[in-house]
Amino acid sequence: MTETEPPELPRGIALAWGVAANPQRGPKREMSVEKIVDAAVELADAEGIGAVSMAAVAAKLGFTPMSLYRYVTAKDDLLLLMQEQATGLPPASHLEVDGWRARLLALYEAQIMLYLRHPWMLSLPITGSPITPNSSAWLDAGLAALEETPLTAEERLAVALAMTGHARWCGIVLAGYTEQARGSGLTPDEVSAREAELFDRVITAEEFPALRRAIEDDVFLSAADPFRFGVERTLDGVAAYIAALERGEPRSVATDWVDLEPVELAGDRRLKEAQRAVREAEKALRAAHKIERQALREARERLAKAKKPA
């Protein structure tokens, strides 16, 4: 039986781990992978990920794009290295708190701050598990926080990924509000107030009764953090599960990954026709709702004008 060779590391990952071969030719001393990544991160922080190109980074460093390709051979590799540098290592301060829950919360908060410092990271696609050093260090910290619990390795990974997902979703929303505030000149609180006014204008009790009640309860102006509430309830569930295991109750059985492969269906043509008919009906319904909302707004405006003293 012959042993299979381990897969070769892609160049971007090899560069992140410092095991890629150095270029044979090119500018010396003035150029390095580290300087290229530094310049790219500065561009992304200042102007967004859309401003980052090999040509733009080369211009910032005072070189030609071809000289960069001797060090970083593809833009995808550059994006990977930018993400790795911006991610950094998890803060050592999370080790100063006691208990798995407090440590996971500390990592959650630190990850949100990371996204607020580098919001462009949220635009990068997720292509798989983290294989670079810094990204691996964050996952390692989450798993280590749970190491003294009775959770299995699979369960510890599931909890760590859930916390990462919570942090990423919170980061997406907060970074969006921050960007909108920067572009509009409004404070984040003013952005929220403007959104609440817009909701109040278009959401009717007839069409969206539950949402209308929430608006009237001022949920969009509340100082409560809905993301932290969700995280705490997730951790409540994990804590309850751990307590059940410690009482000797059976553990939950993890299900397999959902099979997302396309399935061949009988009568595929008829199915597509039915789906098209549903889409057309939904489109017509949306148009009818739009006309109804417009009519209601106009009626309210006429009523308001009629009530004004002459």
mmCIF file of C-alpha atoms in Angstrom:
data_model
loop_
_atom_site.group_PDB
_atom_site.id
_atom_site.type_symbol
_atom_site.label_atom_id
_atom_site.label_comp_id
_atom_site.label_asym_id
_atom_site.label_seq_id
_atom_site.Cartn_x
_atom_site.Cartn_y
_atom_site.Cartn_z
ATOM 1 C CA MET A 1 0.000 0.000 0.000
ATOM 2 C CA THR A 2 1.550 3.295 -1.087
ATOM 3 C CA GLU A 3 1.205 6.416 0.988
ATOM 4 C CA THR A 4 -0.463 9.326 -0.750
ATOM 5 C CA GLU A 5 1.416 12.587 -0.874
ATOM 6 C CA PRO A 6 -0.110 15.378 1.240
ATOM 7 C CA PRO A 7 -1.682 18.145 -0.834
ATOM 8 C CA GLU A 8 0.599 21.027 -1.726
ATOM 9 C CA LEU A 9 -0.212 24.244 0.109
ATOM 10 C CA PRO A 10 -1.708 26.925 -2.144
ATOM 11 C CA ARG A 11 0.714 29.838 -2.455
ATOM 12 C CA GLY A 12 -1.457 32.247 -0.460
ATOM 13 C CA ILE A 13 -1.640 29.855 2.507
ATOM 14 C CA ALA A 14 2.059 29.061 2.179
ATOM 15 C CA LEU A 15 2.846 32.785 2.285
ATOM 16 C CA ALA A 16 0.690 33.201 5.391
ATOM 17 C CA TRP A 17 2.634 30.446 7.160
ATOM 18 C CA GLY A 18 5.961 31.796 5.906
ATOM 19 C CA VAL A 19 6.906 28.650 3.999
ATOM 20 C CA ALA A 20 6.586 29.917 0.412
ATOM 21 C CA ALA A 21 9.665 30.235 -1.737
ATOM 22 C CA ASN A 22 10.996 33.773 -2.117
ATOM 23 C CA PRO A 23 11.011 35.331 -5.601
ATOM 24 C CA GLN A 24 14.218 34.856 -7.533
ATOM 25 C CA ARG A 25 14.160 38.277 -9.142
ATOM 26 C CA GLY A 26 12.706 41.664 -8.414
ATOM 27 C CA PRO A 27 13.351 44.761 -6.287
ATOM 28 C CA LYS A 28 15.359 44.010 -3.159
ATOM 29 C CA ARG A 29 14.840 45.467 0.308
ATOM 30 C CA GLU A 30 12.368 48.069 -0.964
ATOM 31 C CA MET A 31 9.756 45.359 -1.648
ATOM 32 C CA SER A 32 8.430 42.449 0.430
ATOM 33 C CA VAL A 33 5.206 40.524 0.884
ATOM 34 C CA GLU A 34 4.713 42.294 4.220
ATOM 35 C CA LYS A 35 4.994 45.763 2.666
ATOM 36 C CA ILE A 36 2.600 44.820 -0.112
ATOM 37 C CA VAL A 37 0.007 43.548 2.375
ATOM 38 C CA ASP A 38 0.470 46.611 4.620
ATOM 39 C CA ALA A 39 -0.224 48.921 1.681
ATOM 40 C CA ALA A 40 -3.263 46.910 0.597
ATOM 41 C CA VAL A 41 -4.761 46.940 4.098
ATOM 42 C CA GLU A 42 -4.230 50.708 4.346
ATOM 43 C CA LEU A 43 -6.049 51.154 1.038
ATOM 44 C CA ALA A 44 -8.954 48.947 2.127
ATOM 45 C CA ASP A 45 -9.279 50.677 5.504
ATOM 46 C CA ALA A 46 -9.326 54.099 3.866
ATOM 47 C CA GLU A 47 -11.370 53.462 0.714
ATOM 48 C CA GLY A 48 -12.955 50.016 0.963
ATOM 49 C CA ILE A 49 -12.077 46.698 -0.612
ATOM 50 C CA GLY A 50 -13.130 47.947 -4.053
ATOM 51 C CA ALA A 51 -10.118 50.275 -4.084
ATOM 52 C CA VAL A 52 -7.681 47.385 -3.762
ATOM 53 C CA SER A 53 -6.088 46.180 -6.979
ATOM 54 C CA MET A 54 -2.587 45.086 -7.846
ATOM 55 C CA ALA A 55 -2.170 48.316 -9.824
ATOM 56 C CA ALA A 56 -3.391 50.506 -6.947
ATOM 57 C CA VAL A 57 -1.147 48.773 -4.414
ATOM 58 C CA ALA A 58 1.822 49.008 -6.763
ATOM 59 C CA ALA A 59 1.191 52.731 -7.291
ATOM 60 C CA LYS A 60 0.996 53.281 -3.537
ATOM 61 C CA LEU A 61 4.393 51.602 -3.134
ATOM 62 C CA GLY A 62 5.926 53.296 -6.172
ATOM 63 C CA PHE A 63 6.425 50.125 -8.228
ATOM 64 C CA THR A 64 4.913 48.570 -11.333
ATOM 65 C CA PRO A 65 2.162 45.937 -10.993
ATOM 66 C CA MET A 66 4.445 43.304 -12.542
ATOM 67 C CA SER A 67 6.932 43.738 -9.721
ATOM 68 C CA LEU A 68 4.194 42.825 -7.202
ATOM 69 C CA TYR A 69 3.371 39.607 -9.035
ATOM 70 C CA ARG A 70 6.843 38.310 -8.259
ATOM 71 C CA TYR A 71 5.870 38.326 -4.575
ATOM 72 C CA VAL A 72 2.084 37.811 -4.616
ATOM 73 C CA THR A 73 1.122 35.921 -7.751
ATOM 74 C CA ALA A 74 -2.667 36.472 -7.628
ATOM 75 C CA LYS A 75 -5.137 38.967 -6.192
ATOM 76 C CA ASP A 76 -6.919 36.157 -4.331
ATOM 77 C CA ASP A 77 -3.668 35.468 -2.488
ATOM 78 C CA LEU A 78 -3.380 39.160 -1.639
ATOM 79 C CA LEU A 79 -6.934 39.207 -0.236
ATOM 80 C CA LEU A 80 -6.158 36.137 1.875
ATOM 81 C CA LEU A 81 -3.027 37.773 3.274
ATOM 82 C CA MET A 82 -4.889 41.021 3.933
ATOM 83 C CA GLN A 83 -7.539 39.130 5.882
ATOM 84 C CA GLU A 84 -4.861 37.284 7.817
ATOM 85 C CA GLN A 85 -3.052 40.477 8.808
ATOM 86 C CA ALA A 86 -6.223 42.377 9.708
ATOM 87 C CA THR A 87 -7.495 39.431 11.772
ATOM 88 C CA GLY A 88 -4.433 39.373 13.992
ATOM 89 C CA LEU A 89 -4.290 37.193 17.093
ATOM 90 C CA PRO A 90 -7.151 36.929 19.589
ATOM 91 C CA PRO A 91 -6.599 39.253 22.573
ATOM 92 C CA ALA A 92 -4.835 37.653 25.519
ATOM 93 C CA SER A 93 -7.300 39.482 27.782
ATOM 94 C CA HIS A 94 -9.957 36.811 27.121
ATOM 95 C CA LEU A 95 -7.831 34.468 29.234
ATOM 96 C CA GLU A 96 -8.141 36.810 32.227
ATOM 97 C CA VAL A 97 -11.817 35.971 32.738
ATOM 98 C CA ASP A 98 -13.010 32.711 34.279
ATOM 99 C CA GLY A 99 -15.335 30.170 32.761
ATOM 100 C CA TRP A 100 -16.125 29.027 29.239
ATOM 101 C CA ARG A 101 -19.051 31.425 28.855
ATOM 102 C CA ALA A 102 -17.160 34.572 29.855
ATOM 103 C CA ARG A 103 -14.263 33.658 27.577
ATOM 104 C CA LEU A 104 -16.523 33.058 24.585
ATOM 105 C CA LEU A 105 -18.256 36.395 25.204
ATOM 106 C CA ALA A 106 -14.881 38.159 25.386
ATOM 107 C CA LEU A 107 -13.885 36.620 22.043
ATOM 108 C CA TYR A 108 -17.279 37.563 20.571
ATOM 109 C CA GLU A 109 -16.860 41.213 21.567
ATOM 110 C CA ALA A 110 -13.267 41.312 20.305
ATOM 111 C CA GLN A 111 -14.320 39.906 16.939
ATOM 112 C CA ILE A 112 -17.008 42.565 16.528
ATOM 113 C CA MET A 113 -14.415 45.283 17.204
ATOM 114 C CA LEU A 114 -12.192 43.659 14.610
ATOM 115 C CA TYR A 115 -14.943 43.990 11.997
ATOM 116 C CA LEU A 116 -15.570 47.617 12.953
ATOM 117 C CA ARG A 117 -11.865 48.409 12.479
ATOM 118 C CA HIS A 118 -11.723 46.603 9.135
ATOM 119 C CA PRO A 119 -15.298 46.436 7.740
ATOM 120 C CA TRP A 120 -14.031 45.410 4.300
ATOM 121 C CA MET A 121 -13.277 41.961 5.767
ATOM 122 C CA LEU A 122 -17.025 41.299 5.788
ATOM 123 C CA SER A 123 -17.066 41.611 1.982
ATOM 124 C CA LEU A 124 -14.598 38.774 1.507
ATOM 125 C CA PRO A 125 -16.179 35.414 0.610
ATOM 126 C CA ILE A 126 -16.032 32.486 3.022
ATOM 127 C CA THR A 127 -14.288 29.719 1.092
ATOM 128 C CA GLY A 128 -13.822 27.130 3.831
ATOM 129 C CA SER A 129 -12.304 26.551 7.244
ATOM 130 C CA PRO A 130 -9.561 28.948 8.388
ATOM 131 C CA ILE A 131 -6.172 27.521 7.459
ATOM 132 C CA THR A 132 -4.029 30.625 8.049
ATOM 133 C CA PRO A 133 -2.214 31.149 11.387
ATOM 134 C CA ASN A 134 -4.224 34.041 12.848
ATOM 135 C CA SER A 135 -7.610 32.728 11.753
ATOM 136 C CA SER A 136 -6.682 29.349 13.201
ATOM 137 C CA ALA A 137 -5.694 31.034 16.464
ATOM 138 C CA TRP A 138 -9.196 32.503 16.876
ATOM 139 C CA LEU A 139 -10.840 29.129 16.303
ATOM 140 C CA ASP A 140 -8.338 27.520 18.660
ATOM 141 C CA ALA A 141 -9.205 30.073 21.361
ATOM 142 C CA GLY A 142 -12.921 29.302 21.033
ATOM 143 C CA LEU A 143 -12.318 25.566 21.253
ATOM 144 C CA ALA A 144 -9.923 25.978 24.194
ATOM 145 C CA ALA A 145 -12.555 27.950 26.125
ATOM 146 C CA LEU A 146 -14.803 24.872 25.969
ATOM 147 C CA GLU A 147 -12.131 22.278 26.653
ATOM 148 C CA GLU A 148 -13.073 21.688 30.300
ATOM 149 C CA THR A 149 -16.747 21.100 29.435
ATOM 150 C CA PRO A 150 -18.254 17.652 28.768
ATOM 151 C CA LEU A 151 -18.949 18.630 25.146
ATOM 152 C CA THR A 152 -17.544 16.411 22.413
ATOM 153 C CA ALA A 153 -15.076 17.780 19.867
ATOM 154 C CA GLU A 154 -17.906 18.171 17.333
ATOM 155 C CA GLU A 155 -20.078 20.000 19.862
ATOM 156 C CA ARG A 156 -17.248 22.355 20.870
ATOM 157 C CA LEU A 157 -16.697 23.215 17.201
ATOM 158 C CA ALA A 158 -20.437 23.820 16.731
ATOM 159 C CA VAL A 159 -20.532 26.254 19.669
ATOM 160 C CA ALA A 160 -17.381 28.064 18.512
ATOM 161 C CA LEU A 161 -18.817 28.454 15.003
ATOM 162 C CA ALA A 162 -22.140 29.694 16.408
ATOM 163 C CA MET A 163 -20.317 32.447 18.301
ATOM 164 C CA THR A 164 -18.340 33.379 15.199
ATOM 165 C CA GLY A 165 -21.587 33.568 13.239
ATOM 166 C CA HIS A 166 -23.205 35.812 15.851
ATOM 167 C CA ALA A 167 -20.174 38.135 15.785
ATOM 168 C CA ARG A 168 -20.088 38.278 11.993
ATOM 169 C CA TRP A 169 -23.793 39.115 11.690
ATOM 170 C CA CYS A 170 -23.507 41.818 14.349
ATOM 171 C CA GLY A 171 -20.407 43.164 12.603
ATOM 172 C CA ILE A 172 -22.207 43.309 9.243
ATOM 173 C CA VAL A 173 -25.057 45.384 10.680
ATOM 174 C CA LEU A 174 -22.935 47.695 12.845
ATOM 175 C CA ALA A 175 -20.403 48.274 10.069
ATOM 176 C CA GLY A 176 -23.276 49.097 7.714
ATOM 177 C CA TYR A 177 -24.685 51.653 10.134
ATOM 178 C CA THR A 178 -21.225 53.148 10.644
ATOM 179 C CA GLU A 179 -20.687 53.448 6.888
ATOM 180 C CA GLN A 180 -24.111 55.018 6.396
ATOM 181 C CA ALA A 181 -23.412 57.493 9.198
ATOM 182 C CA ARG A 182 -20.065 58.397 7.612
ATOM 183 C CA GLY A 183 -21.637 58.908 4.203
ATOM 184 C CA SER A 184 -24.645 60.899 5.419
ATOM 185 C CA GLY A 185 -22.951 62.944 8.130
ATOM 186 C CA LEU A 186 -25.491 61.666 10.663
ATOM 187 C CA THR A 187 -24.637 59.907 13.902
ATOM 188 C CA PRO A 188 -25.593 56.220 14.199
ATOM 189 C CA ASP A 189 -28.427 57.261 16.543
ATOM 190 C CA GLU A 190 -29.678 59.739 13.945
ATOM 191 C CA VAL A 191 -29.531 57.039 11.270
ATOM 192 C CA SER A 192 -31.681 54.802 13.492
ATOM 193 C CA ALA A 193 -34.140 57.638 14.106
ATOM 194 C CA ARG A 194 -34.438 58.296 10.371
ATOM 195 C CA GLU A 195 -35.047 54.594 9.713
ATOM 196 C CA ALA A 196 -37.743 54.537 12.394
ATOM 197 C CA GLU A 197 -39.468 57.477 10.686
ATOM 198 C CA LEU A 198 -39.355 55.707 7.330
ATOM 199 C CA PHE A 199 -40.764 52.523 8.831
ATOM 200 C CA ASP A 200 -43.508 54.541 10.483
ATOM 201 C CA ARG A 201 -44.400 56.074 7.140
ATOM 202 C CA VAL A 202 -44.754 52.910 5.063
ATOM 203 C CA ILE A 203 -45.697 50.091 7.477
ATOM 204 C CA THR A 204 -49.440 49.779 7.964
ATOM 205 C CA ALA A 205 -51.348 47.732 10.541
ATOM 206 C CA GLU A 206 -53.472 46.227 7.773
ATOM 207 C CA GLU A 207 -50.535 44.782 5.828
ATOM 208 C CA PHE A 208 -47.914 44.173 8.540
ATOM 209 C CA PRO A 209 -49.777 44.027 11.872
ATOM 210 C CA ALA A 210 -46.993 42.517 14.006
ATOM 211 C CA LEU A 211 -44.335 44.847 12.600
ATOM 212 C CA ARG A 212 -46.672 47.828 13.077
ATOM 213 C CA ARG A 213 -47.103 46.927 16.768
ATOM 214 C CA ALA A 214 -43.331 46.659 17.133
ATOM 215 C CA ILE A 215 -42.891 50.116 15.585
ATOM 216 C CA GLU A 216 -45.436 51.567 17.986
ATOM 217 C CA ASP A 217 -43.449 49.978 20.830
ATOM 218 C CA ASP A 218 -40.384 51.938 19.580
ATOM 219 C CA VAL A 219 -38.296 48.813 19.035
ATOM 220 C CA PHE A 220 -36.178 50.552 16.390
ATOM 221 C CA LEU A 221 -35.313 53.336 18.836
ATOM 222 C CA SER A 222 -34.568 51.038 21.765
ATOM 223 C CA ALA A 223 -31.129 51.130 23.374
ATOM 224 C CA ALA A 224 -31.289 47.364 23.946
ATOM 225 C CA ASP A 225 -28.765 45.293 21.996
ATOM 226 C CA PRO A 226 -30.702 42.601 20.074
ATOM 227 C CA PHE A 227 -27.481 40.868 19.026
ATOM 228 C CA ARG A 228 -26.259 40.475 22.597
ATOM 229 C CA PHE A 229 -29.694 39.126 23.571
ATOM 230 C CA GLY A 230 -29.405 36.456 20.870
ATOM 231 C CA VAL A 231 -25.873 35.517 21.928
ATOM 232 C CA GLU A 232 -26.853 35.237 25.587
ATOM 233 C CA ARG A 233 -29.815 32.996 24.740
ATOM 234 C CA THR A 234 -27.566 30.787 22.589
ATOM 235 C CA LEU A 235 -25.176 30.448 25.511
ATOM 236 C CA ASP A 236 -28.107 29.766 27.855
ATOM 237 C CA GLY A 237 -28.956 26.816 25.622
ATOM 238 C CA VAL A 238 -25.358 25.559 25.658
ATOM 239 C CA ALA A 239 -25.222 25.941 29.449
ATOM 240 C CA ALA A 240 -28.493 24.004 29.836
ATOM 241 C CA TYR A 241 -27.155 21.273 27.544
ATOM 242 C CA ILE A 242 -23.902 21.030 29.542
ATOM 243 C CA ALA A 243 -25.866 20.850 32.810
ATOM 244 C CA ALA A 244 -27.991 18.023 31.347
ATOM 245 C CA LEU A 245 -24.854 16.096 30.356
ATOM 246 C CA GLU A 246 -23.439 16.551 33.854
ATOM 247 C CA ARG A 247 -26.686 15.071 35.238
ATOM 248 C CA GLY A 248 -26.101 12.026 33.078
ATOM 249 C CA GLU A 249 -28.770 12.733 30.481
ATOM 250 C CA PRO A 250 -28.118 11.455 26.926
ATOM 251 C CA ARG A 251 -26.489 13.843 24.530
ATOM 252 C CA SER A 252 -28.160 15.051 21.364
ATOM 253 C CA VAL A 253 -27.306 13.185 18.192
ATOM 254 C CA ALA A 254 -25.801 15.467 15.540
ATOM 255 C CA THR A 255 -27.380 15.126 12.117
ATOM 256 C CA ASP A 256 -25.449 14.865 8.879
ATOM 257 C CA TRP A 257 -24.830 17.822 6.615
ATOM 258 C CA VAL A 258 -27.806 18.700 4.451
ATOM 259 C CA ASP A 259 -27.360 17.364 0.935
ATOM 260 C CA LEU A 260 -27.473 20.432 -1.284
ATOM 261 C CA GLU A 261 -26.869 18.589 -4.539
ATOM 262 C CA PRO A 262 -29.510 19.378 -7.187
ATOM 263 C CA VAL A 263 -32.156 16.695 -7.512
ATOM 264 C CA GLU A 264 -33.650 15.631 -10.841
ATOM 265 C CA LEU A 265 -37.436 15.895 -10.543
ATOM 266 C CA ALA A 266 -40.043 14.260 -12.696
ATOM 267 C CA GLY A 267 -42.014 16.686 -14.755
ATOM 268 C CA ASP A 268 -39.241 19.299 -14.518
ATOM 269 C CA ARG A 269 -40.789 21.424 -17.277
ATOM 270 C CA ARG A 270 -44.175 21.533 -15.521
ATOM 271 C CA LEU A 271 -42.451 22.404 -12.254
ATOM 272 C CA LYS A 272 -40.632 25.332 -13.865
ATOM 273 C CA GLU A 273 -43.858 26.552 -15.408
ATOM 274 C CA ALA A 274 -45.598 26.380 -12.036
ATOM 275 C CA GLN A 275 -42.711 28.226 -10.374
ATOM 276 C CA ARG A 276 -42.885 30.910 -13.062
ATOM 277 C CA ALA A 277 -46.620 31.292 -12.472
ATOM 278 C CA VAL A 278 -46.028 31.658 -8.735
ATOM 279 C CA ARG A 279 -43.395 34.348 -9.342
ATOM 280 C CA GLU A 280 -45.777 36.238 -11.627
ATOM 281 C CA ALA A 281 -48.540 36.015 -9.025
ATOM 282 C CA GLU A 282 -46.187 37.248 -6.298
ATOM 283 C CA LYS A 283 -45.115 40.125 -8.549
ATOM 284 C CA ALA A 284 -48.742 41.086 -9.164
ATOM 285 C CA LEU A 285 -49.484 40.883 -5.443
ATOM 286 C CA ARG A 286 -46.531 43.157 -4.634
ATOM 287 C CA ALA A 287 -47.739 45.653 -7.237
ATOM 288 C CA ALA A 288 -51.239 45.585 -5.729
ATOM 289 C CA HIS A 289 -49.831 46.145 -2.244
ATOM 290 C CA LYS A 290 -47.786 49.055 -3.561
ATOM 291 C CA ILE A 291 -50.890 50.679 -5.061
ATOM 292 C CA GLU A 292 -52.778 50.072 -1.815
ATOM 293 C CA ARG A 293 -50.014 51.636 0.294
ATOM 294 C CA GLN A 294 -49.859 54.643 -2.016
ATOM 295 C CA ALA A 295 -53.626 55.092 -1.793
ATOM 296 C CA LEU A 296 -53.531 54.876 2.004
ATOM 297 C CA ARG A 297 -50.704 57.441 2.202
ATOM 298 C CA GLU A 298 -52.583 59.823 -0.076
ATOM 299 C CA ALA A 299 -55.767 59.370 1.956
ATOM 300 C CA ARG A 300 -53.899 60.113 5.187
ATOM 301 C CA GLU A 301 -52.303 63.201 3.638
ATOM 302 C CA ARG A 302 -55.691 64.457 2.424
ATOM 303 C CA LEU A 303 -57.162 63.833 5.852
ATOM 304 C CA ALA A 304 -54.307 65.707 7.511
ATOM 305 C CA LYS A 305 -54.768 68.670 5.156
ATOM 306 C CA ALA A 306 -58.522 68.686 5.798
ATOM 307 C CA LYS A 307 -57.923 68.869 9.548
ATOM 308 C CA LYS A 308 -55.613 71.889 9.236
ATOM 309 C CA PRO A 309 -57.322 75.180 10.097
ATOM 310 C CA ALA A 310 -57.939 77.388 7.068
#
